[in-house]
């Protein structure tokens, strides 16, 4: 790290306050059941529009860090994960609460999340820049292949069918084509609407699809059981820390692996680490019955992912989760493009991101304890009050972008689209990736054809592009094979068994 740059940013910008504000916002948002890390980030995204780039990026990244810890609070206290990645914490965390050990479970979650975040940040700092230099050998054909790979991996790994994932990605790319042609400069699909001449901002799609659709879904959900007793966090003792080392190490390794894997995410890392911690535990029979190791492993994993998932984003500009897609939207809002050029032309943004993340991680220990009463209070609020507050926050944030009523109407339309997608079982991430990567895929494809005078064989003359496109095909074929295998297995189970006479 450049310590001179860190000192300058710390004394001349709002970097440190932004990191702490983002952390607090993330913890509170993560503690609200159903308001995931990506939604918490998307709610704040419009308000970062007028900030300095480094301050805005640090604030959004800190929200991600805070939300991953905040999601464990309702998971332990009311058996309802605040974020998807906290679902594995419910298994043993709530059992500890039933045994009167809620404070101990929350302390283990906080300590494990702190260690996981530190390990993830270390991997982020050491691995990102070396990997980004691989992108220097990329040509337009390579970037086209990289974009196709990102879309195909996310579509094939999304829940539901491959067809639904690819359909969502195509819809996202269609949205990305609205506005000026990247080569000819002519306007497309604007339908005479002046607000569409500059294209559609990804932030409008993200907020509508993530946040508004969630409000629509939760409007019909039952109220949660409130908490009456007072809860205090108790950090683990030294003996307990030694006991948890194995499960925390497993969680860190799984978090690193899943953070580097497109489509992995915190929830997969949490469940994998939970299963492996049980496999390697000296007392596996205690898992599911209030085991501290069953809380430590998934919490270490999902907090590690909050940092390691930024590695493919910063290195290649490819987000691998909903939250990093929102963060990429923050980069694009400020005219920043992740990759090797970011390290050359905007090195202070990367340095500020590393330092701001460290401030948020250190502050996580303190604010995790201070904010617990506020999180408990939020959990006890009636859903209509919270929904009204979040809706007002969304509308005010969107209006501050460009003071446009058209943008508000567009976000409402995206909210309806997201609601219909949820009901029909279509994944969100391929749609969002189609929006944010659509311009890169189209412009790279068009530039390649300009260089080759329309000859598509140029894609076969680039070894990197060939490798990336073959990998995309392999992911799609594997997903199809898995679907057919699962379908055949389900049919065999559903078939009536023959009885002998």
GROMACS .gro file of C-alpha atoms in nm:
model
  501
    1UNK     CA    1   0.000   0.000   0.000
    2UNK     CA    2   0.104   0.362  -0.055
    3UNK     CA    3   0.099   0.508   0.296
    4UNK     CA    4   0.145   0.863   0.165
    5UNK     CA    5  -0.175   0.821  -0.038
    6UNK     CA    6  -0.352   0.678   0.265
    7UNK     CA    7  -0.251   0.977   0.476
    8UNK     CA    8  -0.362   1.220   0.207
    9UNK     CA    9  -0.699   1.050   0.163
   10UNK     CA   10  -0.753   1.029   0.539
   11UNK     CA   11  -0.685   1.399   0.596
   12UNK     CA   12  -0.836   1.553   0.283
   13UNK     CA   13  -1.146   1.339   0.219
   14UNK     CA   14  -1.435   1.186   0.412
   15UNK     CA   15  -1.293   0.838   0.361
   16UNK     CA   16  -1.285   0.727   0.728
   17UNK     CA   17  -1.634   0.866   0.814
   18UNK     CA   18  -1.767   0.708   0.490
   19UNK     CA   19  -1.627   0.369   0.591
   20UNK     CA   20  -1.789   0.387   0.935
   21UNK     CA   21  -2.121   0.521   0.804
   22UNK     CA   22  -2.132   0.245   0.542
   23UNK     CA   23  -2.053  -0.013   0.811
   24UNK     CA   24  -2.333   0.109   1.038
   25UNK     CA   25  -2.578   0.121   0.748
   26UNK     CA   26  -2.479  -0.231   0.646
   27UNK     CA   27  -2.521  -0.376   0.996
   28UNK     CA   28  -2.865  -0.220   1.034
   29UNK     CA   29  -2.971  -0.325   0.684
   30UNK     CA   30  -2.839  -0.677   0.727
   31UNK     CA   31  -3.029  -0.710   1.054
   32UNK     CA   32  -3.360  -0.655   0.872
   33UNK     CA   33  -3.486  -0.994   0.750
   34UNK     CA   34  -3.524  -0.998   0.374
   35UNK     CA   35  -3.312  -0.688   0.315
   36UNK     CA   36  -3.001  -0.854   0.172
   37UNK     CA   37  -2.655  -0.704   0.139
   38UNK     CA   38  -2.719  -0.615  -0.225
   39UNK     CA   39  -3.046  -0.440  -0.141
   40UNK     CA   40  -2.880  -0.250   0.145
   41UNK     CA   41  -2.608  -0.135  -0.096
   42UNK     CA   42  -2.858  -0.048  -0.369
   43UNK     CA   43  -3.057   0.173  -0.131
   44UNK     CA   44  -2.745   0.379  -0.061
   45UNK     CA   45  -2.618   0.384  -0.419
   46UNK     CA   46  -2.809   0.695  -0.541
   47UNK     CA   47  -2.680   0.901  -0.248
   48UNK     CA   48  -2.319   0.833  -0.351
   49UNK     CA   49  -2.373   1.000  -0.689
   50UNK     CA   50  -2.232   1.338  -0.580
   51UNK     CA   51  -1.952   1.200  -0.361
   52UNK     CA   52  -1.587   1.174  -0.454
   53UNK     CA   53  -1.524   0.841  -0.630
   54UNK     CA   54  -1.298   0.693  -0.361
   55UNK     CA   55  -1.538   0.794  -0.083
   56UNK     CA   56  -1.838   0.646  -0.266
   57UNK     CA   57  -1.664   0.314  -0.338
   58UNK     CA   58  -1.539   0.282   0.021
   59UNK     CA   59  -1.887   0.349   0.159
   60UNK     CA   60  -2.048   0.084  -0.062
   61UNK     CA   61  -1.779  -0.175   0.016
   62UNK     CA   62  -1.820  -0.104   0.389
   63UNK     CA   63  -2.195  -0.162   0.358
   64UNK     CA   64  -2.118  -0.508   0.220
   65UNK     CA   65  -1.890  -0.583   0.517
   66UNK     CA   66  -2.145  -0.465   0.771
   67UNK     CA   67  -2.439  -0.644   0.613
   68UNK     CA   68  -2.264  -0.982   0.621
   69UNK     CA   69  -2.230  -0.954   0.998
   70UNK     CA   70  -2.570  -0.792   1.052
   71UNK     CA   71  -2.747  -1.082   0.885
   72UNK     CA   72  -2.643  -1.313   1.168
   73UNK     CA   73  -2.827  -1.111   1.435
   74UNK     CA   74  -3.187  -1.209   1.341
   75UNK     CA   75  -3.059  -1.554   1.239
   76UNK     CA   76  -2.950  -1.617   1.597
   77UNK     CA   77  -3.225  -1.428   1.778
   78UNK     CA   78  -3.544  -1.508   1.583
   79UNK     CA   79  -3.438  -1.794   1.352
   80UNK     CA   80  -3.472  -1.573   1.045
   81UNK     CA   81  -3.152  -1.493   0.852
   82UNK     CA   82  -3.117  -1.125   0.768
   83UNK     CA   83  -2.918  -1.216   0.455
   84UNK     CA   84  -2.900  -1.530   0.245
   85UNK     CA   85  -2.546  -1.602   0.361
   86UNK     CA   86  -2.661  -1.615   0.725
   87UNK     CA   87  -2.894  -1.910   0.660
   88UNK     CA   88  -2.635  -2.163   0.781
   89UNK     CA   89  -2.588  -1.965   1.104
   90UNK     CA   90  -2.951  -2.034   1.195
   91UNK     CA   91  -2.884  -2.405   1.252
   92UNK     CA   92  -2.669  -2.377   1.564
   93UNK     CA   93  -2.706  -2.007   1.641
   94UNK     CA   94  -3.076  -2.030   1.724
   95UNK     CA   95  -3.021  -2.349   1.923
   96UNK     CA   96  -2.767  -2.162   2.136
   97UNK     CA   97  -3.022  -1.887   2.190
   98UNK     CA   98  -3.282  -2.145   2.303
   99UNK     CA   99  -3.026  -2.270   2.554
  100UNK     CA  100  -2.983  -1.918   2.695
  101UNK     CA  101  -2.654  -1.856   2.512
  102UNK     CA  102  -2.769  -1.584   2.270
  103UNK     CA  103  -2.502  -1.340   2.385
  104UNK     CA  104  -2.230  -1.602   2.342
  105UNK     CA  105  -2.355  -1.695   1.994
  106UNK     CA  106  -2.360  -1.329   1.889
  107UNK     CA  107  -2.007  -1.285   2.027
  108UNK     CA  108  -1.879  -1.586   1.833
  109UNK     CA  109  -2.045  -1.454   1.519
  110UNK     CA  110  -1.887  -1.110   1.566
  111UNK     CA  111  -1.539  -1.245   1.642
  112UNK     CA  112  -1.548  -1.498   1.357
  113UNK     CA  113  -1.675  -1.234   1.116
  114UNK     CA  114  -1.392  -1.002   1.221
  115UNK     CA  115  -1.128  -1.270   1.157
  116UNK     CA  116  -1.289  -1.371   0.828
  117UNK     CA  117  -1.300  -1.011   0.708
  118UNK     CA  118  -0.934  -0.957   0.795
  119UNK     CA  119  -0.831  -1.274   0.610
  120UNK     CA  120  -1.043  -1.177   0.310
  121UNK     CA  121  -0.889  -0.830   0.300
  122UNK     CA  122  -0.539  -0.980   0.312
  123UNK     CA  123  -0.621  -1.201   0.013
  124UNK     CA  124  -0.777  -0.904  -0.168
  125UNK     CA  125  -0.464  -0.691  -0.125
  126UNK     CA  126  -0.217  -0.963  -0.223
  127UNK     CA  127  -0.401  -1.125  -0.515
  128UNK     CA  128  -0.593  -0.852  -0.698
  129UNK     CA  129  -0.321  -0.646  -0.867
  130UNK     CA  130  -0.116  -0.946  -0.994
  131UNK     CA  131  -0.429  -1.097  -1.147
  132UNK     CA  132  -0.530  -0.766  -1.304
  133UNK     CA  133  -0.213  -0.757  -1.513
  134UNK     CA  134  -0.333  -1.065  -1.698
  135UNK     CA  135  -0.598  -0.842  -1.850
  136UNK     CA  136  -0.327  -0.633  -2.023
  137UNK     CA  137  -0.292  -0.907  -2.285
  138UNK     CA  138  -0.665  -0.889  -2.362
  139UNK     CA  139  -0.782  -0.762  -2.700
  140UNK     CA  140  -1.140  -0.670  -2.796
  141UNK     CA  141  -1.201  -1.034  -2.887
  142UNK     CA  142  -1.076  -1.139  -2.542
  143UNK     CA  143  -1.305  -0.894  -2.364
  144UNK     CA  144  -1.597  -1.026  -2.567
  145UNK     CA  145  -1.513  -1.379  -2.456
  146UNK     CA  146  -1.472  -1.265  -2.096
  147UNK     CA  147  -1.814  -1.099  -2.098
  148UNK     CA  148  -1.978  -1.408  -2.248
  149UNK     CA  149  -1.805  -1.626  -1.989
  150UNK     CA  150  -1.930  -1.410  -1.702
  151UNK     CA  151  -2.287  -1.421  -1.830
  152UNK     CA  152  -2.283  -1.794  -1.904
  153UNK     CA  153  -2.131  -1.888  -1.567
  154UNK     CA  154  -2.381  -1.682  -1.371
  155UNK     CA  155  -2.673  -1.804  -1.583
  156UNK     CA  156  -2.571  -2.169  -1.549
  157UNK     CA  157  -2.512  -2.147  -1.173
  158UNK     CA  158  -2.828  -1.952  -1.092
  159UNK     CA  159  -3.110  -2.125  -0.913
  160UNK     CA  160  -3.374  -2.266  -1.142
  161UNK     CA  161  -3.328  -2.373  -1.502
  162UNK     CA  162  -3.050  -2.272  -1.738
  163UNK     CA  163  -3.309  -2.139  -1.982
  164UNK     CA  164  -3.440  -1.896  -1.720
  165UNK     CA  165  -3.088  -1.779  -1.638
  166UNK     CA  166  -3.002  -1.720  -2.004
  167UNK     CA  167  -3.338  -1.549  -2.065
  168UNK     CA  168  -3.274  -1.310  -1.777
  169UNK     CA  169  -2.924  -1.234  -1.914
  170UNK     CA  170  -3.066  -1.161  -2.260
  171UNK     CA  171  -3.326  -0.923  -2.115
  172UNK     CA  172  -3.047  -0.742  -1.932
  173UNK     CA  173  -2.844  -0.708  -2.251
  174UNK     CA  174  -3.151  -0.575  -2.432
  175UNK     CA  175  -3.183  -0.305  -2.167
  176UNK     CA  176  -2.813  -0.223  -2.215
  177UNK     CA  177  -2.865  -0.156  -2.589
  178UNK     CA  178  -3.097   0.139  -2.521
  179UNK     CA  179  -2.928   0.469  -2.613
  180UNK     CA  180  -2.640   0.548  -2.846
  181UNK     CA  181  -2.475   0.285  -3.063
  182UNK     CA  182  -2.117   0.232  -2.933
  183UNK     CA  183  -1.969   0.242  -3.287
  184UNK     CA  184  -2.203   0.435  -3.517
  185UNK     CA  185  -2.335   0.673  -3.250
  186UNK     CA  186  -2.697   0.657  -3.366
  187UNK     CA  187  -2.980   0.639  -3.114
  188UNK     CA  188  -3.157   0.306  -3.062
  189UNK     CA  189  -3.477   0.202  -2.885
  190UNK     CA  190  -3.535   0.545  -2.731
  191UNK     CA  191  -3.893   0.574  -2.869
  192UNK     CA  192  -3.864   0.952  -2.873
  193UNK     CA  193  -3.805   0.975  -2.498
  194UNK     CA  194  -3.526   1.229  -2.427
  195UNK     CA  195  -3.435   1.063  -2.094
  196UNK     CA  196  -3.335   0.746  -2.281
  197UNK     CA  197  -3.085   0.915  -2.514
  198UNK     CA  198  -2.799   0.859  -2.269
  199UNK     CA  199  -2.894   0.497  -2.204
  200UNK     CA  200  -3.034   0.339  -1.890
  201UNK     CA  201  -2.830   0.373  -1.571
  202UNK     CA  202  -2.768   0.031  -1.410
  203UNK     CA  203  -2.852   0.182  -1.070
  204UNK     CA  204  -3.215   0.229  -1.180
  205UNK     CA  205  -3.247  -0.137  -1.272
  206UNK     CA  206  -3.072  -0.255  -0.955
  207UNK     CA  207  -3.287  -0.056  -0.714
  208UNK     CA  208  -3.610  -0.151  -0.888
  209UNK     CA  209  -3.532  -0.520  -0.926
  210UNK     CA  210  -3.370  -0.572  -0.586
  211UNK     CA  211  -3.534  -0.330  -0.343
  212UNK     CA  212  -3.882  -0.258  -0.478
  213UNK     CA  213  -3.957  -0.618  -0.568
  214UNK     CA  214  -3.855  -0.721  -0.216
  215UNK     CA  215  -4.102  -0.470  -0.070
  216UNK     CA  216  -4.377  -0.616  -0.289
  217UNK     CA  217  -4.294  -0.970  -0.176
  218UNK     CA  218  -4.277  -0.877   0.192
  219UNK     CA  219  -4.608  -0.692   0.181
  220UNK     CA  220  -4.782  -1.029   0.195
  221UNK     CA  221  -4.543  -1.198   0.437
  222UNK     CA  222  -4.650  -1.272   0.797
  223UNK     CA  223  -4.516  -1.067   1.088
  224UNK     CA  224  -4.211  -1.202   1.269
  225UNK     CA  225  -4.213  -1.291   1.637
  226UNK     CA  226  -4.059  -1.007   1.836
  227UNK     CA  227  -3.799  -1.017   2.110
  228UNK     CA  228  -3.879  -0.918   2.466
  229UNK     CA  229  -3.566  -1.002   2.665
  230UNK     CA  230  -3.250  -0.793   2.671
  231UNK     CA  231  -2.953  -0.941   2.485
  232UNK     CA  232  -2.585  -0.855   2.540
  233UNK     CA  233  -2.295  -0.971   2.324
  234UNK     CA  234  -2.028  -1.178   2.498
  235UNK     CA  235  -1.705  -1.217   2.304
  236UNK     CA  236  -1.554  -1.568   2.326
  237UNK     CA  237  -1.299  -1.643   2.596
  238UNK     CA  238  -0.939  -1.735   2.514
  239UNK     CA  239  -1.015  -2.106   2.557
  240UNK     CA  240  -1.314  -2.075   2.326
  241UNK     CA  241  -1.103  -1.892   2.068
  242UNK     CA  242  -0.857  -2.183   2.061
  243UNK     CA  243  -1.147  -2.426   2.023
  244UNK     CA  244  -1.287  -2.235   1.726
  245UNK     CA  245  -0.959  -2.206   1.532
  246UNK     CA  246  -1.016  -2.515   1.317
  247UNK     CA  247  -1.369  -2.421   1.210
  248UNK     CA  248  -1.263  -2.061   1.144
  249UNK     CA  249  -0.973  -2.177   0.927
  250UNK     CA  250  -1.212  -2.394   0.728
  251UNK     CA  251  -1.449  -2.101   0.689
  252UNK     CA  252  -1.167  -1.877   0.566
  253UNK     CA  253  -1.053  -2.129   0.304
  254UNK     CA  254  -1.407  -2.187   0.178
  255UNK     CA  255  -1.470  -1.813   0.170
  256UNK     CA  256  -1.158  -1.757  -0.038
  257UNK     CA  257  -1.248  -2.033  -0.284
  258UNK     CA  258  -1.609  -1.921  -0.326
  259UNK     CA  259  -1.514  -1.555  -0.349
  260UNK     CA  260  -1.291  -1.633  -0.647
  261UNK     CA  261  -1.559  -1.847  -0.811
  262UNK     CA  262  -1.815  -1.662  -1.026
  263UNK     CA  263  -2.162  -1.730  -0.890
  264UNK     CA  264  -2.028  -1.866  -0.559
  265UNK     CA  265  -2.132  -1.615  -0.298
  266UNK     CA  266  -2.157  -1.613   0.078
  267UNK     CA  267  -2.447  -1.856   0.115
  268UNK     CA  268  -2.268  -2.140  -0.068
  269UNK     CA  269  -1.946  -2.071   0.123
  270UNK     CA  270  -2.135  -2.072   0.454
  271UNK     CA  271  -2.301  -2.411   0.398
  272UNK     CA  272  -1.985  -2.570   0.258
  273UNK     CA  273  -1.782  -2.449   0.556
  274UNK     CA  274  -2.053  -2.571   0.796
  275UNK     CA  275  -2.043  -2.920   0.646
  276UNK     CA  276  -1.663  -2.934   0.642
  277UNK     CA  277  -1.639  -2.802   0.999
  278UNK     CA  278  -1.872  -3.079   1.111
  279UNK     CA  279  -1.668  -3.336   0.917
  280UNK     CA  280  -1.340  -3.230   1.081
  281UNK     CA  281  -1.479  -3.157   1.427
  282UNK     CA  282  -1.389  -3.369   1.727
  283UNK     CA  283  -1.755  -3.350   1.836
  284UNK     CA  284  -1.962  -3.366   1.514
  285UNK     CA  285  -2.262  -3.499   1.707
  286UNK     CA  286  -2.307  -3.154   1.868
  287UNK     CA  287  -2.367  -2.982   1.535
  288UNK     CA  288  -2.731  -2.883   1.499
  289UNK     CA  289  -2.769  -2.884   1.878
  290UNK     CA  290  -2.605  -2.552   1.961
  291UNK     CA  291  -2.240  -2.605   1.865
  292UNK     CA  292  -2.024  -2.289   1.877
  293UNK     CA  293  -1.822  -2.428   1.586
  294UNK     CA  294  -2.142  -2.442   1.382
  295UNK     CA  295  -2.171  -2.064   1.423
  296UNK     CA  296  -1.803  -1.982   1.375
  297UNK     CA  297  -1.748  -2.165   1.044
  298UNK     CA  298  -2.027  -2.010   0.833
  299UNK     CA  299  -1.976  -1.663   0.980
  300UNK     CA  300  -1.605  -1.673   0.901
  301UNK     CA  301  -1.685  -1.790   0.548
  302UNK     CA  302  -1.947  -1.532   0.452
  303UNK     CA  303  -1.742  -1.245   0.596
  304UNK     CA  304  -1.437  -1.366   0.404
  305UNK     CA  305  -1.644  -1.365   0.085
  306UNK     CA  306  -1.732  -0.998   0.140
  307UNK     CA  307  -1.369  -0.915   0.054
  308UNK     CA  308  -1.254  -1.199  -0.171
  309UNK     CA  309  -1.549  -1.159  -0.405
  310UNK     CA  310  -1.400  -0.820  -0.497
  311UNK     CA  311  -1.094  -0.991  -0.647
  312UNK     CA  312  -1.253  -1.089  -0.982
  313UNK     CA  313  -1.438  -0.756  -0.986
  314UNK     CA  314  -1.126  -0.542  -0.948
  315UNK     CA  315  -0.905  -0.769  -1.162
  316UNK     CA  316  -1.131  -0.828  -1.463
  317UNK     CA  317  -1.439  -0.611  -1.407
  318UNK     CA  318  -1.662  -0.918  -1.373
  319UNK     CA  319  -1.896  -0.916  -1.068
  320UNK     CA  320  -1.965  -1.261  -0.925
  321UNK     CA  321  -2.256  -1.179  -0.693
  322UNK     CA  322  -2.549  -0.942  -0.656
  323UNK     CA  323  -2.354  -0.724  -0.413
  324UNK     CA  324  -2.049  -0.688  -0.637
  325UNK     CA  325  -2.281  -0.608  -0.928
  326UNK     CA  326  -2.414  -0.315  -0.724
  327UNK     CA  327  -2.058  -0.213  -0.640
  328UNK     CA  328  -1.970  -0.224  -1.010
  329UNK     CA  329  -2.262   0.011  -1.062
  330UNK     CA  330  -2.093   0.247  -0.816
  331UNK     CA  331  -1.770   0.230  -1.019
  332UNK     CA  332  -1.954   0.301  -1.344
  333UNK     CA  333  -2.145   0.595  -1.195
  334UNK     CA  334  -1.813   0.766  -1.128
  335UNK     CA  335  -1.660   0.676  -1.463
  336UNK     CA  336  -1.430   0.406  -1.322
  337UNK     CA  337  -1.368   0.076  -1.500
  338UNK     CA  338  -1.218  -0.206  -1.287
  339UNK     CA  339  -0.912  -0.375  -1.432
  340UNK     CA  340  -0.543  -0.294  -1.484
  341UNK     CA  341  -0.622   0.060  -1.600
  342UNK     CA  342  -0.783   0.126  -1.263
  343UNK     CA  343  -0.453   0.043  -1.090
  344UNK     CA  344  -0.263   0.270  -1.332
  345UNK     CA  345  -0.496   0.568  -1.372
  346UNK     CA  346  -0.690   0.563  -1.042
  347UNK     CA  347  -0.454   0.393  -0.800
  348UNK     CA  348  -0.580   0.615  -0.516
  349UNK     CA  349  -0.925   0.457  -0.548
  350UNK     CA  350  -0.782   0.108  -0.499
  351UNK     CA  351  -0.561   0.220  -0.209
  352UNK     CA  352  -0.855   0.400  -0.051
  353UNK     CA  353  -1.072   0.091  -0.093
  354UNK     CA  354  -0.817  -0.126   0.087
  355UNK     CA  355  -0.770   0.122   0.372
  356UNK     CA  356  -1.142   0.199   0.403
  357UNK     CA  357  -1.221  -0.171   0.420
  358UNK     CA  358  -0.964  -0.210   0.699
  359UNK     CA  359  -1.126   0.076   0.893
  360UNK     CA  360  -1.469  -0.085   0.851
  361UNK     CA  361  -1.340  -0.426   0.965
  362UNK     CA  362  -1.177  -0.282   1.277
  363UNK     CA  363  -1.489  -0.076   1.348
  364UNK     CA  364  -1.699  -0.391   1.309
  365UNK     CA  365  -1.594  -0.512   1.654
  366UNK     CA  366  -1.697  -0.187   1.823
  367UNK     CA  367  -2.013  -0.103   1.630
  368UNK     CA  368  -2.124  -0.466   1.630
  369UNK     CA  369  -2.164  -0.436   2.007
  370UNK     CA  370  -2.299  -0.080   2.015
  371UNK     CA  371  -2.564  -0.134   1.747
  372UNK     CA  372  -2.716  -0.453   1.890
  373UNK     CA  373  -2.999  -0.272   2.076
  374UNK     CA  374  -3.084  -0.077   1.760
  375UNK     CA  375  -3.090  -0.401   1.558
  376UNK     CA  376  -3.321  -0.565   1.811
  377UNK     CA  377  -3.547  -0.258   1.796
  378UNK     CA  378  -3.559  -0.278   1.415
  379UNK     CA  379  -3.648  -0.648   1.425
  380UNK     CA  380  -3.945  -0.564   1.648
  381UNK     CA  381  -4.088  -0.293   1.417
  382UNK     CA  382  -4.409  -0.371   1.222
  383UNK     CA  383  -4.347  -0.448   0.856
  384UNK     CA  384  -4.573  -0.168   0.719
  385UNK     CA  385  -4.367   0.099   0.898
  386UNK     CA  386  -4.038  -0.037   0.771
  387UNK     CA  387  -4.175  -0.079   0.418
  388UNK     CA  388  -4.300   0.281   0.409
  389UNK     CA  389  -3.963   0.410   0.529
  390UNK     CA  390  -3.768   0.206   0.272
  391UNK     CA  391  -4.001   0.312  -0.011
  392UNK     CA  392  -3.956   0.679   0.082
  393UNK     CA  393  -3.579   0.625   0.090
  394UNK     CA  394  -3.585   0.466  -0.256
  395UNK     CA  395  -3.792   0.741  -0.414
  396UNK     CA  396  -3.590   1.025  -0.261
  397UNK     CA  397  -3.264   0.858  -0.362
  398UNK     CA  398  -3.373   0.810  -0.722
  399UNK     CA  399  -3.501   1.167  -0.749
  400UNK     CA  400  -3.168   1.308  -0.632
  401UNK     CA  401  -2.988   1.142  -0.926
  402UNK     CA  402  -3.120   1.375  -1.195
  403UNK     CA  403  -3.439   1.528  -1.047
  404UNK     CA  404  -3.636   1.328  -1.302
  405UNK     CA  405  -3.988   1.191  -1.253
  406UNK     CA  406  -3.921   0.961  -1.550
  407UNK     CA  407  -3.654   0.783  -1.347
  408UNK     CA  408  -3.901   0.724  -1.064
  409UNK     CA  409  -4.152   0.575  -1.307
  410UNK     CA  410  -3.883   0.359  -1.464
  411UNK     CA  411  -3.774   0.225  -1.124
  412UNK     CA  412  -4.136   0.139  -1.043
  413UNK     CA  413  -4.152  -0.052  -1.372
  414UNK     CA  414  -3.832  -0.239  -1.285
  415UNK     CA  415  -3.982  -0.320  -0.947
  416UNK     CA  416  -4.281  -0.478  -1.117
  417UNK     CA  417  -4.047  -0.671  -1.348
  418UNK     CA  418  -3.850  -0.795  -1.047
  419UNK     CA  419  -4.169  -0.902  -0.870
  420UNK     CA  420  -4.285  -1.101  -1.173
  421UNK     CA  421  -3.938  -1.259  -1.205
  422UNK     CA  422  -3.950  -1.367  -0.839
  423UNK     CA  423  -4.291  -1.522  -0.886
  424UNK     CA  424  -4.182  -1.704  -1.200
  425UNK     CA  425  -3.852  -1.822  -1.051
  426UNK     CA  426  -3.618  -1.619  -1.274
  427UNK     CA  427  -3.280  -1.525  -1.119
  428UNK     CA  428  -3.180  -1.159  -1.081
  429UNK     CA  429  -2.803  -1.173  -1.118
  430UNK     CA  430  -2.797  -1.268  -1.490
  431UNK     CA  431  -3.031  -0.974  -1.558
  432UNK     CA  432  -2.810  -0.730  -1.367
  433UNK     CA  433  -2.494  -0.866  -1.529
  434UNK     CA  434  -2.657  -0.830  -1.870
  435UNK     CA  435  -2.718  -0.463  -1.794
  436UNK     CA  436  -2.370  -0.383  -1.660
  437UNK     CA  437  -2.175  -0.606  -1.902
  438UNK     CA  438  -2.394  -0.555  -2.206
  439UNK     CA  439  -2.206  -0.249  -2.325
  440UNK     CA  440  -1.867  -0.423  -2.290
  441UNK     CA  441  -1.988  -0.733  -2.476
  442UNK     CA  442  -2.148  -0.539  -2.760
  443UNK     CA  443  -1.870  -0.282  -2.804
  444UNK     CA  444  -1.598  -0.551  -2.794
  445UNK     CA  445  -1.788  -0.759  -3.049
  446UNK     CA  446  -1.838  -0.461  -3.281
  447UNK     CA  447  -1.476  -0.343  -3.248
  448UNK     CA  448  -1.351  -0.692  -3.330
  449UNK     CA  449  -1.556  -0.698  -3.650
  450UNK     CA  450  -1.434  -0.350  -3.744
  451UNK     CA  451  -1.073  -0.470  -3.708
  452UNK     CA  452  -1.142  -0.778  -3.921
  453UNK     CA  453  -1.365  -0.607  -4.180
  454UNK     CA  454  -1.658  -0.822  -4.069
  455UNK     CA  455  -1.472  -1.153  -4.060
  456UNK     CA  456  -1.585  -1.359  -3.759
  457UNK     CA  457  -1.275  -1.577  -3.781
  458UNK     CA  458  -1.095  -1.309  -3.579
  459UNK     CA  459  -1.241  -1.467  -3.266
  460UNK     CA  460  -1.072  -1.796  -3.354
  461UNK     CA  461  -0.737  -1.624  -3.404
  462UNK     CA  462  -0.721  -1.505  -3.040
  463UNK     CA  463  -0.621  -1.795  -2.808
  464UNK     CA  464  -0.759  -1.615  -2.501
  465UNK     CA  465  -1.096  -1.558  -2.667
  466UNK     CA  466  -1.110  -1.920  -2.783
  467UNK     CA  467  -1.035  -2.045  -2.432
  468UNK     CA  468  -1.296  -1.818  -2.273
  469UNK     CA  469  -1.565  -1.910  -2.526
  470UNK     CA  470  -1.491  -2.281  -2.487
  471UNK     CA  471  -1.517  -2.241  -2.108
  472UNK     CA  472  -1.854  -2.069  -2.156
  473UNK     CA  473  -1.975  -2.359  -2.368
  474UNK     CA  474  -1.848  -2.608  -2.109
  475UNK     CA  475  -2.041  -2.435  -1.828
  476UNK     CA  476  -2.361  -2.434  -2.032
  477UNK     CA  477  -2.326  -2.800  -2.135
  478UNK     CA  478  -2.251  -2.902  -1.775
  479UNK     CA  479  -2.556  -2.714  -1.653
  480UNK     CA  480  -2.774  -2.883  -1.916
  481UNK     CA  481  -2.635  -3.225  -1.823
  482UNK     CA  482  -2.701  -3.159  -1.454
  483UNK     CA  483  -3.059  -3.054  -1.525
  484UNK     CA  484  -3.129  -3.363  -1.735
  485UNK     CA  485  -2.969  -3.586  -1.471
  486UNK     CA  486  -3.173  -3.427  -1.190
  487UNK     CA  487  -3.490  -3.454  -1.398
  488UNK     CA  488  -3.429  -3.823  -1.470
  489UNK     CA  489  -3.356  -3.888  -1.103
  490UNK     CA  490  -3.678  -3.717  -0.998
  491UNK     CA  491  -3.878  -3.921  -1.249
  492UNK     CA  492  -3.728  -4.245  -1.117
  493UNK     CA  493  -3.821  -4.152  -0.762
  494UNK     CA  494  -4.173  -4.052  -0.865
  495UNK     CA  495  -4.232  -4.371  -1.067
  496UNK     CA  496  -4.444  -4.633  -0.884
  497UNK     CA  497  -4.246  -4.932  -0.769
  498UNK     CA  498  -4.341  -5.277  -0.902
  499UNK     CA  499  -4.471  -5.519  -0.642
  500UNK     CA  500  -4.410  -5.889  -0.665
  501UNK     CA  501  -4.695  -6.133  -0.612
   0.00000   0.00000   0.00000
